[in-house]
Amino acid sequence: MKKEKSSKYNTKRREIYVSVFDLYGKMAFIFILLTFLIYIFQIFEPQIPPEKLTKLWSMSSSEFSRTIDSNISGWGWIKLIYKSDYMNYLPIIFLSIIVVIANLRILPFLLSEKDYKLALISLLQIIVILIAASGVLK
Amino acid sequence: MKILNNVLFFIFLFFLYNLNVFQTFSQDSVSKNTIPKIVETKSLEADIAPENKQKSFPWWVWIILLFVVCFFIGIIAVLGGVGGGVLFVPIVGSFFPFHMDFVRTTGLLLAMSGALSSVPSLFRRGISNIRASILFAFVASVASIAGAIVGILIPENIVQLLLGIIIFCIFLIMFFTKSSDYPQVKKTDKLAQIFEINGCYFDESIGKEVIWKAHNTLISIFIFLIIGFIGGMFGLGAGWANVPVLNIIAGFPLKVSVATSSFILLTSSSTAAWIYINKGALLPIIAVPSIIGVMLGAKLGVELLKKVKSQNIRKIVMILLLIACVRALLKAFFI
């Protein structure tokens, strides 16, 4: 009975969101944990070993960037992706892009249902996040 | 249960006290001004002047402490019905030696992770309102970008000062607002009609279907702009404000407010986080233990939720916010 009741309110839209957030969310958390273990056990060489960070983490982000003499702002960290500390960026970036994936998945469905108002907001949402992610807003 | 609450509270205060001592110690040994510019990371140790090589706590002690504190934040955030970010940023920002840039990024990632883990189950239960979620999330995320851009430009002591004031305001909101399980909305408004912000869900606690509609949509949009801005500026997320606005202003039933709030929080936090990440304000060594700690704590919190009186925990949250508020204000004046 309870199952019937709850399924009545589970629309296709909800199912789309649930599938994206559930699957990609779990994937992101597993990768976060994995890359962090690689970092702290220094399986791959880090750009900045953890023991050196106690001298650096009280600096502002710009001061930090200047001090380590690596341009990690914007997408500059990509160049250091083979370093175990910057490897951690990947799953975190993935975590931050899940909302875009969810909106990309729901957009065709909203259009097929002729729900143009919501489709427009969903599209604008994707654009806003992509602009924020692009690094042009500084 | 009262004993449990008191124990939990004193354990937390104990950690805060210790962290404060540790931080003073750490700041004495490693002053910001005495850190030289390091040209090559590999020669970091060599480049640090001998007088700066005084004994400091090893990195892993800080990380374990951060994990433990975040674990308790996760428990208390769930029990107190607030997002993790609102406790994390003032507490870690005030009692740990990390710069606010890194703390705020982590706060947003925490808010995002917490929301991401709760959204699937809330959506499955069919309580949340998708239309309102998408609309309000968009508004809040646009404002959160502006908040993050402004936040990263202002000096740390000003951030601490404003954070102290904001945390005090959140304390007042928590103190004075009274939520309503099923607010009475006599007449819906034009905007709510256009976006069809209404719905029905089966409430297991009362065993019947609840039909609801919204009002004050325009006012709610305006408030979400402010919430998004503040959330982005301080990395607080917005769980502390979303629920009261949806419930008290927009007239959503409390359960719908909580479920809808998670989606808004997820979207606005992930948008604002990009601004900080693009500024290079992401340190995985701070972010990852915090995320894992809060998430594990939140899982335990959900279990404890059945046993602990939420009103008592709410009082603990308010006391913690007050302590963090005072500490942030003191830090703003370099005390």
Coordinates of C-alpha atoms in Angstrom, one line a residue:
Chain A
M1 CA 0.0 0.0 0.0
K2 CA 2.7 2.4 1.0
K3 CA 4.7 1.5 -2.1
E4 CA 1.7 2.2 -4.3
K5 CA 1.1 5.5 -2.6
S6 CA 4.7 6.7 -3.0
S7 CA 5.0 5.5 -6.6
K8 CA 1.9 7.6 -7.4
Y9 CA 3.9 10.7 -6.7
N10 CA 7.0 9.6 -8.4
T11 CA 6.8 11.2 -11.8
K12 CA 9.2 10.6 -14.6
R13 CA 11.0 13.9 -13.8
R14 CA 11.8 12.7 -10.3
E15 CA 13.0 9.4 -11.7
I16 CA 15.4 11.2 -14.0
Y17 CA 16.8 13.4 -11.2
V18 CA 17.1 10.4 -8.8
S19 CA 18.9 8.3 -11.3
V20 CA 21.5 11.0 -12.1
F21 CA 22.1 12.2 -8.5
D22 CA 22.2 8.7 -7.1
L23 CA 24.5 7.1 -9.6
Y24 CA 26.9 10.0 -10.3
G25 CA 26.8 11.1 -6.6
K26 CA 28.0 7.7 -5.4
M27 CA 30.6 7.6 -8.2
A28 CA 32.0 11.0 -7.2
F29 CA 32.3 10.0 -3.5
I30 CA 34.1 6.8 -4.3
F31 CA 36.6 8.7 -6.5
I32 CA 37.0 11.4 -3.9
L33 CA 38.0 8.8 -1.4
L34 CA 40.3 6.9 -3.8
T35 CA 42.2 10.0 -5.0
F36 CA 42.6 11.2 -1.4
L37 CA 44.1 7.9 -0.3
I38 CA 46.5 8.1 -3.3
Y39 CA 47.4 11.6 -2.2
I40 CA 48.0 11.1 1.6
F41 CA 49.9 7.8 1.0
Q42 CA 51.8 9.6 -1.8
I43 CA 51.3 6.7 -4.2
F44 CA 52.0 9.3 -6.9
E45 CA 54.2 12.2 -6.3
P46 CA 52.3 15.3 -5.1
Q47 CA 53.0 18.9 -6.2
I48 CA 53.0 19.9 -2.6
P49 CA 53.5 17.2 0.0
P50 CA 50.9 17.3 2.8
E51 CA 53.6 18.0 5.4
K52 CA 54.4 21.3 3.6
L53 CA 50.9 22.5 3.6
T54 CA 50.9 23.6 7.3
K55 CA 53.0 26.5 6.2
L56 CA 50.7 27.4 3.3
W57 CA 47.1 26.9 4.2
S58 CA 46.8 30.1 6.2
M59 CA 47.5 32.1 3.0
S60 CA 44.8 33.5 0.8
S61 CA 44.2 31.6 -2.5
S62 CA 46.0 34.2 -4.6
E63 CA 49.0 34.3 -2.1
F64 CA 49.1 30.5 -2.1
S65 CA 49.1 30.4 -5.9
R66 CA 52.0 32.9 -6.0
T67 CA 54.0 31.0 -3.3
I68 CA 53.8 27.6 -5.0
D69 CA 54.6 29.4 -8.3
S70 CA 52.0 27.4 -10.2
N71 CA 49.1 29.0 -11.9
I72 CA 46.3 26.8 -10.5
S73 CA 43.6 29.4 -10.9
G74 CA 41.0 28.8 -13.6
W75 CA 41.7 25.4 -15.2
G76 CA 45.5 25.8 -14.7
W77 CA 45.5 22.8 -12.4
I78 CA 44.9 20.5 -15.4
K79 CA 48.6 20.7 -16.2
L80 CA 49.3 19.2 -12.8
I81 CA 46.8 16.4 -13.0
Y82 CA 49.4 13.7 -12.8
K83 CA 50.4 15.0 -9.4
S84 CA 48.5 13.2 -6.6
D85 CA 47.2 16.4 -4.9
Y86 CA 45.7 17.8 -8.1
M87 CA 44.3 14.4 -9.0
N88 CA 41.8 15.1 -6.2
Y89 CA 40.5 18.0 -8.2
L90 CA 39.0 15.6 -10.7
P91 CA 36.3 14.0 -8.6
I92 CA 35.5 17.3 -6.9
I93 CA 35.0 18.9 -10.3
F94 CA 32.9 15.9 -11.3
L95 CA 30.8 16.5 -8.1
S96 CA 30.3 20.1 -9.1
I97 CA 29.1 19.2 -12.6
I98 CA 26.5 16.7 -11.6
V99 CA 23.8 19.4 -11.5
V100 CA 24.6 20.2 -15.2
I101 CA 24.3 16.5 -16.1
A102 CA 21.0 16.3 -14.3
N103 CA 19.7 19.3 -16.2
L104 CA 21.0 18.0 -19.5
R105 CA 19.1 14.8 -18.9
I106 CA 15.8 16.5 -17.9
L107 CA 15.9 19.1 -20.7
P108 CA 14.8 16.8 -23.6
F109 CA 12.1 15.4 -21.4
L110 CA 10.7 18.8 -20.5
L111 CA 10.7 19.8 -24.2
S112 CA 9.0 16.6 -25.2
E113 CA 6.3 17.4 -22.6
K114 CA 6.0 20.9 -24.0
D115 CA 6.9 22.4 -20.6
Y116 CA 8.7 25.3 -22.2
K117 CA 8.9 27.5 -19.1
L118 CA 10.7 24.9 -17.0
A119 CA 12.8 23.9 -20.0
L120 CA 13.9 27.5 -20.4
I121 CA 14.9 27.8 -16.8
S122 CA 16.7 24.5 -16.9
L123 CA 18.6 25.6 -20.0
L124 CA 19.5 28.9 -18.3
Q125 CA 20.7 27.0 -15.3
I126 CA 23.0 24.9 -17.4
I127 CA 24.4 28.1 -19.0
V128 CA 24.9 29.8 -15.7
I129 CA 26.8 26.9 -14.2
L130 CA 28.9 26.5 -17.3
I131 CA 29.8 30.2 -17.3
A132 CA 30.8 29.9 -13.6
A133 CA 32.8 26.8 -14.4
S134 CA 34.5 28.4 -17.4
G135 CA 36.5 30.8 -15.2
V136 CA 35.5 33.9 -17.2
L137 CA 33.9 35.4 -14.0
K138 CA 36.7 36.8 -12.0
Chain B
M1 CA 18.5 11.7 26.2
K2 CA 19.3 14.8 28.1
I3 CA 22.5 13.2 29.3
L4 CA 23.4 12.3 25.7
N5 CA 22.8 15.9 24.6
N6 CA 24.9 17.3 27.4
V7 CA 27.7 14.8 26.7
L8 CA 27.6 15.7 23.0
F9 CA 27.7 19.4 23.8
F10 CA 30.6 19.2 26.2
I11 CA 32.6 17.0 23.8
F12 CA 32.2 19.6 21.2
L13 CA 33.1 22.4 23.5
F14 CA 36.2 20.5 24.5
F15 CA 37.3 20.2 20.9
L16 CA 36.6 23.8 20.3
Y17 CA 38.6 24.8 23.3
N18 CA 41.5 22.6 22.3
L19 CA 41.5 23.8 18.7
N20 CA 41.6 27.4 19.9
V21 CA 44.7 26.6 21.9
F22 CA 46.3 24.7 19.0
Q23 CA 45.6 27.5 16.7
T24 CA 47.2 30.1 18.9
F25 CA 50.2 27.8 19.2
S26 CA 50.3 27.3 15.4
Q27 CA 50.0 31.0 14.6
D28 CA 52.8 31.8 17.0
S29 CA 55.1 29.3 15.3
V30 CA 54.1 30.0 11.7
S31 CA 53.2 33.6 11.2
K32 CA 51.8 34.6 7.8
N33 CA 54.3 37.4 7.5
T34 CA 57.3 35.3 8.1
I35 CA 56.6 32.8 5.2
P36 CA 58.9 33.6 2.4
K37 CA 58.0 33.4 -1.2
I38 CA 58.8 29.9 -2.4
V39 CA 59.9 29.6 -6.0
E40 CA 60.1 25.9 -6.3
T41 CA 57.9 23.7 -4.3
K42 CA 60.5 20.9 -4.1
S43 CA 62.8 23.3 -2.2
L44 CA 60.1 24.5 0.1
E45 CA 61.7 23.2 3.2
A46 CA 65.0 24.7 2.2
D47 CA 63.5 28.0 1.5
I48 CA 61.8 28.4 4.8
A49 CA 64.1 30.3 7.1
P50 CA 65.4 28.3 10.1
E51 CA 63.6 30.6 12.6
N52 CA 60.4 29.5 11.0
K53 CA 61.1 25.8 11.4
Q54 CA 59.8 25.8 14.9
K55 CA 57.7 22.9 16.1
S56 CA 54.2 22.9 14.7
F57 CA 51.6 20.2 14.7
P58 CA 52.1 17.7 11.9
W59 CA 49.6 18.0 9.1
W60 CA 47.9 14.7 9.9
V61 CA 47.0 16.0 13.4
W62 CA 45.1 18.9 11.9
I63 CA 43.4 16.6 9.4
I64 CA 42.3 14.1 12.1
L65 CA 41.0 17.0 14.2
L66 CA 39.2 18.4 11.2
F67 CA 37.7 15.0 10.4
V68 CA 36.5 14.6 14.1
V69 CA 35.1 18.1 14.3
C70 CA 33.3 17.6 10.9
F71 CA 32.0 14.3 12.1
F72 CA 30.3 16.1 15.0
I73 CA 29.1 18.9 12.8
G74 CA 27.5 16.2 10.6
I75 CA 25.7 14.7 13.6
I76 CA 24.5 18.1 15.0
A77 CA 23.6 19.5 11.6
V78 CA 21.2 16.6 11.0
L79 CA 19.8 16.7 14.5
G80 CA 19.5 20.5 14.5
G81 CA 17.9 20.6 11.0
V82 CA 20.5 22.9 9.6
G83 CA 22.9 22.5 6.7
G84 CA 26.5 21.5 7.5
G85 CA 27.9 24.6 5.8
V86 CA 26.4 27.0 8.3
L87 CA 28.2 25.3 11.2
F88 CA 31.4 24.4 9.3
V89 CA 32.4 27.8 8.0
P90 CA 32.1 29.7 11.3
I91 CA 33.6 26.9 13.4
V92 CA 36.4 25.8 11.2
G93 CA 37.0 29.4 9.9
S94 CA 37.4 30.6 13.5
F95 CA 39.2 27.7 15.2
F96 CA 41.4 26.3 12.5
P97 CA 44.5 28.0 10.9
F98 CA 43.0 27.7 7.4
H99 CA 42.4 30.8 5.3
M100 CA 38.8 31.7 4.8
D101 CA 39.1 31.2 1.0
F102 CA 39.7 27.4 1.5
V103 CA 37.2 27.2 4.3
R104 CA 34.4 28.8 2.2
T105 CA 35.1 26.5 -0.8
T106 CA 34.9 23.5 1.5
G107 CA 31.7 24.9 3.1
L108 CA 30.1 25.0 -0.3
L109 CA 31.3 21.5 -1.2
L110 CA 30.0 20.2 2.1
A111 CA 26.6 21.8 1.5
M112 CA 26.6 20.3 -2.0
S113 CA 27.6 16.8 -0.8
G114 CA 25.1 16.7 2.0
A115 CA 22.3 17.8 -0.4
L116 CA 23.4 15.4 -3.1
S117 CA 23.2 12.5 -0.6
S118 CA 19.7 13.5 0.6
V119 CA 18.1 14.6 -2.7
P120 CA 17.6 11.0 -4.2
S121 CA 15.8 9.7 -1.2
L122 CA 13.7 12.9 -0.8
F123 CA 12.8 12.8 -4.5
R124 CA 12.0 9.1 -4.4
R125 CA 9.5 9.8 -1.6
G126 CA 7.7 12.2 -3.9
I127 CA 7.6 15.0 -1.4
S128 CA 9.7 17.6 -3.2
N129 CA 8.3 20.0 -5.7
I130 CA 10.3 19.9 -8.9
R131 CA 8.9 23.1 -10.5
A132 CA 9.6 25.2 -7.4
S133 CA 13.0 23.5 -7.0
I134 CA 14.1 24.4 -10.5
L135 CA 12.8 28.0 -10.3
F136 CA 14.2 28.9 -6.9
A137 CA 17.5 27.0 -7.5
F138 CA 18.1 29.1 -10.6
V139 CA 17.5 32.4 -8.8
A140 CA 19.7 31.3 -5.8
S141 CA 22.5 30.1 -8.0
V142 CA 22.7 33.3 -10.1
A143 CA 22.9 35.3 -6.8
S144 CA 25.4 32.8 -5.3
I145 CA 27.8 33.6 -8.2
A146 CA 27.6 37.3 -7.4
G147 CA 28.1 36.5 -3.7
A148 CA 31.2 34.4 -4.4
I149 CA 32.8 37.0 -6.6
V150 CA 32.3 39.7 -4.0
G151 CA 33.3 37.3 -1.1
I152 CA 36.6 36.4 -2.7
L153 CA 37.5 40.1 -3.3
I154 CA 37.1 41.3 0.3
P155 CA 39.9 41.0 2.9
E156 CA 39.7 38.1 5.4
N157 CA 39.1 40.3 8.5
I158 CA 36.1 41.9 6.8
V159 CA 34.8 38.5 5.8
Q160 CA 35.2 37.4 9.5
L161 CA 33.4 40.5 10.7
L162 CA 30.5 40.1 8.2
L163 CA 30.4 36.4 9.0
G164 CA 30.0 37.1 12.7
I165 CA 27.1 39.5 12.0
I166 CA 25.4 37.0 9.6
I167 CA 25.8 34.1 12.0
F168 CA 24.2 36.3 14.7
C169 CA 21.3 37.0 12.3
I170 CA 21.0 33.3 11.6
F171 CA 20.9 32.7 15.4
L172 CA 18.1 35.3 15.7
I173 CA 16.2 33.6 12.8
M174 CA 16.5 30.2 14.5
F175 CA 15.4 31.7 17.8
F176 CA 12.3 33.6 16.5
T177 CA 10.9 31.6 13.6
K178 CA 8.3 28.9 14.2
S179 CA 7.7 26.5 11.4
S180 CA 4.3 25.2 10.5
D181 CA 3.7 21.6 9.3
Y182 CA 0.8 22.6 7.1
P183 CA 0.6 26.4 6.5
Q184 CA -2.8 27.6 5.4
V185 CA -2.6 29.3 2.0
K186 CA -6.0 30.9 1.2
K187 CA -5.2 32.2 -2.2
T188 CA -2.3 31.4 -4.5
D189 CA -0.6 34.2 -6.5
K190 CA -0.2 34.8 -10.2
L191 CA 3.4 33.7 -10.4
A192 CA 2.7 30.5 -8.6
Q193 CA -0.1 29.8 -11.0
I194 CA 2.1 30.5 -14.0
F195 CA 4.8 28.1 -12.8
E196 CA 2.2 25.7 -11.3
I197 CA 3.8 25.7 -7.9
N198 CA 1.4 23.4 -6.1
G199 CA 1.2 19.8 -5.4
C200 CA 0.1 16.8 -3.3
Y201 CA 1.9 14.1 -1.5
F202 CA 1.2 11.2 0.8
D203 CA 2.1 12.1 4.4
E204 CA 2.9 8.9 6.2
S205 CA 2.9 10.5 9.6
I206 CA -0.8 11.4 9.3
G207 CA -1.7 8.6 6.8
K208 CA -3.4 10.8 4.3
E209 CA -2.8 12.9 1.2
V210 CA -1.8 16.5 1.6
I211 CA -2.8 18.9 -1.1
W212 CA -1.0 22.3 -1.0
K213 CA -0.5 25.5 -2.9
A214 CA 2.0 28.4 -2.7
H215 CA 1.8 32.1 -2.3
N216 CA 4.2 35.1 -2.0
T217 CA 6.2 33.7 -4.9
L218 CA 7.7 37.0 -6.0
I219 CA 8.7 37.9 -2.4
S220 CA 10.2 34.4 -2.1
I221 CA 12.2 34.9 -5.3
F222 CA 13.6 38.1 -3.9
I223 CA 14.6 36.5 -0.6
F224 CA 16.2 33.6 -2.5
L225 CA 18.4 36.2 -4.3
I226 CA 19.6 37.5 -0.9
I227 CA 20.1 33.9 0.5
G228 CA 22.0 32.9 -2.6
F229 CA 24.2 35.9 -2.4
I230 CA 25.0 35.3 1.3
G231 CA 25.5 31.6 0.8
G232 CA 28.0 32.2 -2.0
M233 CA 29.8 35.0 -0.2
F234 CA 30.4 33.1 3.0
G235 CA 30.3 29.5 1.7
L236 CA 27.5 28.8 4.1
G237 CA 25.2 26.9 1.7
A238 CA 21.7 28.0 2.4
G239 CA 19.9 25.2 4.3
W240 CA 19.6 27.5 7.3
A241 CA 17.3 29.9 5.3
N242 CA 15.7 27.9 2.5
V243 CA 13.3 26.0 4.8
P244 CA 12.0 29.0 6.7
V245 CA 11.4 30.9 3.5
L246 CA 9.6 28.0 1.7
N247 CA 7.6 27.2 4.8
I248 CA 6.8 30.5 6.3
I249 CA 6.8 32.9 3.3
A250 CA 5.9 30.7 0.4
G251 CA 3.5 28.5 2.4
F252 CA 4.9 25.1 1.5
P253 CA 4.2 22.3 4.0
L254 CA 7.3 21.7 6.2
K255 CA 8.2 18.3 4.6
V256 CA 7.9 19.8 1.1
S257 CA 10.1 22.7 2.2
V258 CA 12.8 20.5 3.5
A259 CA 12.8 18.3 0.4
T260 CA 12.7 21.3 -2.0
S261 CA 15.4 23.1 0.0
S262 CA 17.9 20.3 -0.7
F263 CA 17.7 20.7 -4.4
I264 CA 18.1 24.5 -4.2
L265 CA 21.1 24.0 -1.9
L266 CA 22.7 21.5 -4.2
T267 CA 22.4 23.8 -7.3
S268 CA 23.3 27.1 -5.7
S269 CA 26.3 25.6 -3.8
S270 CA 27.7 23.8 -6.9
T271 CA 27.5 27.1 -8.9
A272 CA 29.2 29.2 -6.2
A273 CA 31.8 26.6 -5.6
W274 CA 33.1 27.0 -9.2
I275 CA 34.0 30.6 -8.5
Y276 CA 36.2 29.7 -5.6
I277 CA 37.7 26.6 -7.4
N278 CA 38.6 28.9 -10.3
K279 CA 40.4 31.2 -7.9
G280 CA 42.5 28.3 -6.8
A281 CA 40.8 28.2 -3.4
L282 CA 40.5 24.4 -3.2
L283 CA 42.8 22.4 -1.0
P284 CA 41.8 18.7 -1.1
I285 CA 43.6 18.1 2.2
I286 CA 41.0 20.4 3.8
A287 CA 38.0 19.6 1.6
V288 CA 38.1 15.8 1.5
P289 CA 38.3 15.0 5.3
S290 CA 35.6 17.6 5.9
I291 CA 33.3 16.1 3.3
I292 CA 33.8 12.5 4.5
G293 CA 33.6 13.6 8.2
V294 CA 30.3 15.5 7.7
M295 CA 28.8 12.7 5.6
L296 CA 29.6 10.0 8.1
G297 CA 28.4 12.2 11.0
A298 CA 25.2 12.9 9.1
K299 CA 24.6 9.2 8.7
L300 CA 24.9 8.7 12.5
G301 CA 22.8 11.8 13.0
V302 CA 20.0 10.2 11.0
E303 CA 20.1 7.2 13.3
L304 CA 20.2 9.4 16.4
L305 CA 17.3 11.4 15.1
K306 CA 14.8 8.8 16.3
K307 CA 16.1 9.0 19.8
V308 CA 17.2 12.6 20.5
K309 CA 14.8 15.5 21.0
S310 CA 15.4 17.9 18.1
Q311 CA 14.5 20.9 20.3
N312 CA 17.4 20.2 22.6
I313 CA 19.8 19.8 19.7
R314 CA 18.5 23.0 18.2
K315 CA 19.5 24.8 21.4
I316 CA 23.0 23.3 21.1
V317 CA 23.2 24.5 17.5
M318 CA 22.2 28.0 18.6
I319 CA 24.9 28.0 21.3
L320 CA 27.5 26.8 18.9
L321 CA 26.5 29.5 16.4
L322 CA 26.8 32.1 19.2
I323 CA 30.3 30.9 20.1
A324 CA 31.4 30.8 16.5
C325 CA 29.9 34.3 16.0
V326 CA 31.9 35.7 18.9
R327 CA 35.1 34.0 17.7
A328 CA 34.6 35.3 14.2
L329 CA 34.1 38.9 15.5
L330 CA 37.2 38.6 17.7
K331 CA 39.2 37.2 14.7
A332 CA 38.0 40.1 12.6
F333 CA 39.7 42.5 15.0
F334 CA 42.8 40.2 15.1
I335 CA 42.1 39.2 18.7

